[in-house]
């Protein structure tokens, strides 16, 4: 608690304490948006694997 007596540290602590609830709400929303924005690679990997199996079976 002694740290709060340092003027600029006290300002940073109070500012971050005010921003903390906003950040706790925004970060999950940003994470969900990023996950939905990324392309789904799972189907293309399966498609590549099955096509390579088919080409091996034909040879």
Short mmCIF file of C-alpha atoms in Angstrom, two decimals:
data_model
loop_
_atom_site.label_atom_id
_atom_site.label_comp_id
_atom_site.label_asym_id
_atom_site.label_seq_id
_atom_site.Cartn_x
_atom_site.Cartn_y
_atom_site.Cartn_z
CA UNK A 1 0.00 0.00 0.00
CA UNK A 2 3.03 2.29 0.34
CA UNK A 3 3.24 2.33 -3.46
CA UNK A 4 -0.02 4.31 -3.60
CA UNK A 5 1.75 7.28 -1.96
CA UNK A 6 3.92 7.77 -5.05
CA UNK A 7 1.99 10.36 -7.13
CA UNK A 8 2.30 8.99 -10.68
CA UNK A 9 2.00 5.37 -9.58
CA UNK A 10 -1.22 6.27 -7.78
CA UNK A 11 -2.61 7.81 -10.98
CA UNK A 12 -1.70 4.73 -13.01
CA UNK A 13 -3.25 2.43 -10.41
CA UNK A 14 -6.49 4.42 -10.29
CA UNK A 15 -6.71 4.66 -14.08
CA UNK A 16 -6.12 0.94 -14.54
CA UNK A 17 -8.61 0.13 -11.80
CA UNK A 18 -11.24 2.14 -13.66
CA UNK A 19 -10.41 0.46 -16.98
CA UNK A 20 -10.27 -3.09 -15.57
CA UNK A 21 -14.03 -3.86 -15.73
CA UNK A 22 -14.19 -2.56 -19.30
CA UNK A 23 -11.23 -4.71 -20.30
CA UNK A 24 -12.78 -7.76 -18.63
CA UNK A 25 -15.86 -7.35 -20.82
CA UNK A 26 -14.09 -6.41 -24.05
CA UNK A 27 -11.40 -9.11 -24.14
CA UNK A 28 -13.78 -12.10 -24.45
CA UNK A 29 -15.72 -10.26 -27.16
CA UNK A 30 -12.52 -9.53 -29.09
CA UNK A 31 -11.43 -13.16 -28.70
CA UNK A 32 -14.76 -14.43 -30.07
CA UNK A 33 -14.57 -12.01 -33.00
CA UNK A 34 -11.03 -13.16 -33.85
CA UNK A 35 -12.03 -16.84 -33.67
CA UNK A 36 -14.97 -16.28 -36.02
CA UNK A 37 -12.83 -14.19 -38.39
CA UNK A 38 -10.17 -16.88 -38.81
CA UNK A 39 -10.75 -19.40 -41.60
CA UNK A 40 -11.72 -22.94 -40.62
CA UNK A 41 -8.77 -25.15 -41.58
CA UNK A 42 -10.16 -28.42 -40.20
CA UNK A 43 -12.20 -29.35 -43.30
CA UNK A 44 -9.44 -28.55 -45.77
CA UNK A 45 -6.97 -30.70 -43.80
CA UNK A 46 -9.37 -33.65 -43.92
CA UNK A 47 -9.97 -33.11 -47.62
CA UNK A 48 -6.22 -33.07 -48.32
CA UNK A 49 -5.69 -36.21 -46.27
CA UNK A 50 -8.49 -38.12 -47.99
CA UNK A 51 -7.31 -37.05 -51.46
CA UNK A 52 -3.78 -38.23 -50.71
CA UNK A 53 -5.18 -41.59 -49.57
CA UNK A 54 -7.20 -41.89 -52.75
CA UNK A 55 -4.15 -41.21 -54.92
CA UNK A 56 -2.16 -43.85 -53.01
CA UNK A 57 -4.94 -46.39 -53.46
CA UNK A 58 -5.03 -45.79 -57.21
CA UNK A 59 -1.28 -46.43 -57.60
#
